C-alpha cells in the first residue's frame, strides 16, 4: 500500500519561506496527480497545489499563486512544495495527497484524493 510522509514544516515569520517534502513509497509519482492540501483550525481542508506527473502541468489555489511552487524528484519519489512570502493566513496543517485524475485533468478537489499523508504543521507569525 502506498504511504506518504511529509516533512519540512515549522514556524516562520511573515515573509519567510519553507519547503515541504513528501516521500512516497512505491512508484506513485509516475502518471499521477500529486498535490498539497492544507487545513487550518476550524476550517475545511483545501487544495493548495497539484502537479500532473505525466507532463509536470500544475495548478494552484488563487491564494498561493505567485508564492508557492510545486515540483517533484521522480527518481527519489519525492514531492515538494516551496512556499515563499508566507503570510499568517498560510498557517495550517499541510497534507500531501494522491489525487484521481478525471477527464484528463488534475484537480484540487479533496473528494478525489485517494491517499493522504499524516500532515506537517506550518505556522506563520506576524
PDB file of C-alpha atoms in Angstrom:
ATOM      1  CA  UNK A   1       0.000   0.000   0.000  1.00  0.00           C
ATOM      2  CA  UNK A   2       1.204   3.489  -0.876  1.00  0.00           C
ATOM      3  CA  UNK A   3       2.373   5.625   2.026  1.00  0.00           C
ATOM      4  CA  UNK A   4       3.073   9.349   2.009  1.00  0.00           C
ATOM      5  CA  UNK A   5       5.252  11.001   4.638  1.00  0.00           C
ATOM      6  CA  UNK A   6       5.549  14.776   4.854  1.00  0.00           C
ATOM      7  CA  UNK A   7       8.341  16.791   6.411  1.00  0.00           C
ATOM      8  CA  UNK A   8       9.693  20.317   6.415  1.00  0.00           C
ATOM      9  CA  UNK A   9       7.034  22.150   8.360  1.00  0.00           C
ATOM     10  CA  UNK A  10       7.906  24.636  11.058  1.00  0.00           C
ATOM     11  CA  UNK A  11       7.451  28.130  12.407  1.00  0.00           C
ATOM     12  CA  UNK A  12       8.463  31.192  10.409  1.00  0.00           C
ATOM     13  CA  UNK A  13       7.747  34.890  10.406  1.00  0.00           C
ATOM     14  CA  UNK A  14       5.703  36.701   7.802  1.00  0.00           C
ATOM     15  CA  UNK A  15       7.608  36.910   4.545  1.00  0.00           C
ATOM     16  CA  UNK A  16       9.652  33.810   5.284  1.00  0.00           C
ATOM     17  CA  UNK A  17       9.989  30.636   3.283  1.00  0.00           C
ATOM     18  CA  UNK A  18       9.636  26.916   3.865  1.00  0.00           C
ATOM     19  CA  UNK A  19       9.990  23.880   1.664  1.00  0.00           C
ATOM     20  CA  UNK A  20       7.796  20.905   2.383  1.00  0.00           C
ATOM     21  CA  UNK A  21       8.741  17.434   1.219  1.00  0.00           C
ATOM     22  CA  UNK A  22       6.603  14.363   0.709  1.00  0.00           C
ATOM     23  CA  UNK A  23       8.266  10.996   0.435  1.00  0.00           C
ATOM     24  CA  UNK A  24       6.209   8.369  -1.336  1.00  0.00           C
ATOM     25  CA  UNK A  25       6.600   4.621  -1.193  1.00  0.00           C
ATOM     26  CA  UNK A  26       6.243   2.781  -4.480  1.00  0.00           C
ATOM     27  CA  UNK A  27       6.052   4.297  -7.943  1.00  0.00           C
ATOM     28  CA  UNK A  28       3.361   6.795  -7.059  1.00  0.00           C
ATOM     29  CA  UNK A  29       4.853   9.765  -8.849  1.00  0.00           C
ATOM     30  CA  UNK A  30       4.535   8.281 -12.317  1.00  0.00           C
ATOM     31  CA  UNK A  31       1.486   9.369 -14.322  1.00  0.00           C
ATOM     32  CA  UNK A  32      -0.464  10.555 -11.317  1.00  0.00           C
ATOM     33  CA  UNK A  33      -1.842  13.715  -9.856  1.00  0.00           C
ATOM     34  CA  UNK A  34       0.048  14.606  -6.701  1.00  0.00           C
ATOM     35  CA  UNK A  35      -0.788  17.571  -4.590  1.00  0.00           C
ATOM     36  CA  UNK A  36      -0.774  19.513  -1.373  1.00  0.00           C
ATOM     37  CA  UNK A  37      -3.755  20.406   0.765  1.00  0.00           C
ATOM     38  CA  UNK A  38      -3.977  22.345   3.981  1.00  0.00           C
ATOM     39  CA  UNK A  39      -6.347  22.653   6.885  1.00  0.00           C
ATOM     40  CA  UNK A  40      -6.425  25.496   9.356  1.00  0.00           C
ATOM     41  CA  UNK A  41      -8.188  25.142  12.726  1.00  0.00           C
ATOM     42  CA  UNK A  42     -11.932  25.406  12.312  1.00  0.00           C
ATOM     43  CA  UNK A  43     -11.722  25.415   8.526  1.00  0.00           C
ATOM     44  CA  UNK A  44     -12.240  22.828   5.829  1.00  0.00           C
ATOM     45  CA  UNK A  45      -9.299  21.165   4.155  1.00  0.00           C
ATOM     46  CA  UNK A  46      -8.494  22.972   0.909  1.00  0.00           C
ATOM     47  CA  UNK A  47      -6.367  22.235  -2.120  1.00  0.00           C
ATOM     48  CA  UNK A  48      -3.217  24.301  -2.471  1.00  0.00           C
ATOM     49  CA  UNK A  49      -1.275  22.928  -5.434  1.00  0.00           C
ATOM     50  CA  UNK A  50      -1.317  19.923  -7.712  1.00  0.00           C
ATOM     51  CA  UNK A  51       1.034  18.553 -10.360  1.00  0.00           C
ATOM     52  CA  UNK A  52       0.369  16.026 -13.060  1.00  0.00           C
ATOM     53  CA  UNK A  53       3.453  13.861 -13.139  1.00  0.00           C
ATOM     54  CA  UNK A  54       2.866  12.934 -16.782  1.00  0.00           C
ATOM     55  CA  UNK A  55       3.751  16.398 -18.099  1.00  0.00           C
ATOM     56  CA  UNK A  56       4.503  18.471 -14.971  1.00  0.00           C
ATOM     57  CA  UNK A  57       1.487  20.690 -15.526  1.00  0.00           C
ATOM     58  CA  UNK A  58       0.443  22.446 -12.338  1.00  0.00           C
ATOM     59  CA  UNK A  59      -2.487  24.197 -10.724  1.00  0.00           C
ATOM     60  CA  UNK A  60      -2.555  26.451  -7.706  1.00  0.00           C
ATOM     61  CA  UNK A  61      -5.174  27.877  -5.449  1.00  0.00           C
ATOM     62  CA  UNK A  62      -5.640  31.594  -6.081  1.00  0.00           C
ATOM     63  CA  UNK A  63      -4.489  32.356  -2.553  1.00  0.00           C
ATOM     64  CA  UNK A  64      -0.995  30.976  -3.200  1.00  0.00           C
ATOM     65  CA  UNK A  65      -0.399  31.792  -6.862  1.00  0.00           C
ATOM     66  CA  UNK A  66       2.915  33.522  -7.381  1.00  0.00           C
ATOM     67  CA  UNK A  67       4.156  32.497  -3.931  1.00  0.00           C
ATOM     68  CA  UNK A  68       4.129  28.690  -3.914  1.00  0.00           C
ATOM     69  CA  UNK A  69       5.613  26.262  -6.388  1.00  0.00           C
ATOM     70  CA  UNK A  70       5.159  22.506  -6.624  1.00  0.00           C
ATOM     71  CA  UNK A  71       7.787  20.178  -8.002  1.00  0.00           C
ATOM     72  CA  UNK A  72       8.958  16.610  -7.796  1.00  0.00           C
ATOM     73  CA  UNK A  73      12.036  14.431  -7.870  1.00  0.00           C
ATOM     74  CA  UNK A  74      10.798  11.453  -9.791  1.00  0.00           C
ATOM     75  CA  UNK A  75      13.937   9.418  -9.254  1.00  0.00           C
ATOM     76  CA  UNK A  76      13.636   9.746  -5.484  1.00  0.00           C
ATOM     77  CA  UNK A  77       9.821   9.661  -5.356  1.00  0.00           C
ATOM     78  CA  UNK A  78       9.669  12.998  -3.537  1.00  0.00           C
ATOM     79  CA  UNK A  79       7.126  15.774  -3.976  1.00  0.00           C
ATOM     80  CA  UNK A  80       7.991  19.318  -2.885  1.00  0.00           C
ATOM     81  CA  UNK A  81       6.083  22.460  -2.031  1.00  0.00           C
ATOM     82  CA  UNK A  82       8.198  25.601  -1.981  1.00  0.00           C
ATOM     83  CA  UNK A  83       6.428  28.311  -0.040  1.00  0.00           C
ATOM     84  CA  UNK A  84       7.694  31.877  -0.266  1.00  0.00           C
ATOM     85  CA  UNK A  85       6.375  35.186   1.056  1.00  0.00           C
ATOM     86  CA  UNK A  86       4.464  33.337   3.730  1.00  0.00           C
ATOM     87  CA  UNK A  87       1.541  35.033   5.451  1.00  0.00           C
ATOM     88  CA  UNK A  88      -0.180  34.331   8.766  1.00  0.00           C
ATOM     89  CA  UNK A  89      -3.170  33.018   6.820  1.00  0.00           C
ATOM     90  CA  UNK A  90      -0.950  30.263   5.429  1.00  0.00           C
ATOM     91  CA  UNK A  91      -0.814  28.770   8.921  1.00  0.00           C
ATOM     92  CA  UNK A  92      -2.257  25.262   8.707  1.00  0.00           C
ATOM     93  CA  UNK A  93      -1.524  21.567   8.707  1.00  0.00           C
ATOM     94  CA  UNK A  94      -0.266  20.675   5.246  1.00  0.00           C
ATOM     95  CA  UNK A  95      -1.012  17.294   3.713  1.00  0.00           C
ATOM     96  CA  UNK A  96       0.455  15.532   0.731  1.00  0.00           C
ATOM     97  CA  UNK A  97      -2.016  13.586  -1.375  1.00  0.00           C
ATOM     98  CA  UNK A  98      -2.528  11.374  -4.403  1.00  0.00           C
ATOM     99  CA  UNK A  99      -5.459  12.574  -6.452  1.00  0.00           C
ATOM    100  CA  UNK A 100      -7.546  10.783  -9.046  1.00  0.00           C
ATOM    101  CA  UNK A 101      -7.162  12.282 -12.483  1.00  0.00           C
ATOM    102  CA  UNK A 102     -10.540  12.782 -14.150  1.00  0.00           C
ATOM    103  CA  UNK A 103     -11.344  13.999 -17.624  1.00  0.00           C
ATOM    104  CA  UNK A 104      -7.666  14.274 -18.475  1.00  0.00           C
ATOM    105  CA  UNK A 105      -7.026  16.853 -15.804  1.00  0.00           C
ATOM    106  CA  UNK A 106      -5.842  17.101 -12.237  1.00  0.00           C
ATOM    107  CA  UNK A 107      -7.993  18.743  -9.621  1.00  0.00           C
ATOM    108  CA  UNK A 108      -7.646  20.416  -6.247  1.00  0.00           C
ATOM    109  CA  UNK A 109     -10.795  18.702  -5.028  1.00  0.00           C
ATOM    110  CA  UNK A 110     -10.283  16.783  -1.804  1.00  0.00           C
ATOM    111  CA  UNK A 111     -13.123  14.439  -2.823  1.00  0.00           C
ATOM    112  CA  UNK A 112     -10.798  12.979  -5.454  1.00  0.00           C
ATOM    113  CA  UNK A 113      -7.975  12.205  -3.039  1.00  0.00           C
ATOM    114  CA  UNK A 114      -7.195   8.512  -2.685  1.00  0.00           C
ATOM    115  CA  UNK A 115      -4.247   8.683  -0.295  1.00  0.00           C
ATOM    116  CA  UNK A 116      -3.289  11.192   2.406  1.00  0.00           C
ATOM    117  CA  UNK A 117      -0.101  11.750   4.296  1.00  0.00           C
ATOM    118  CA  UNK A 118      -0.117  12.377   8.024  1.00  0.00           C
ATOM    119  CA  UNK A 119       0.496  16.112   7.689  1.00  0.00           C
ATOM    120  CA  UNK A 120       3.122  18.632   8.711  1.00  0.00           C
ATOM    121  CA  UNK A 121       2.402  21.833  10.612  1.00  0.00           C
ATOM    122  CA  UNK A 122       3.240  25.254   9.191  1.00  0.00           C
ATOM    123  CA  UNK A 123       2.920  28.275  11.467  1.00  0.00           C
ATOM    124  CA  UNK A 124       3.475  31.810  10.231  1.00  0.00           C
ATOM    125  CA  UNK A 125       3.671  34.568  12.805  1.00  0.00           C
ATOM    126  CA  UNK A 126       3.132  38.257  12.160  1.00  0.00           C
TER     127      UNK A 126
END
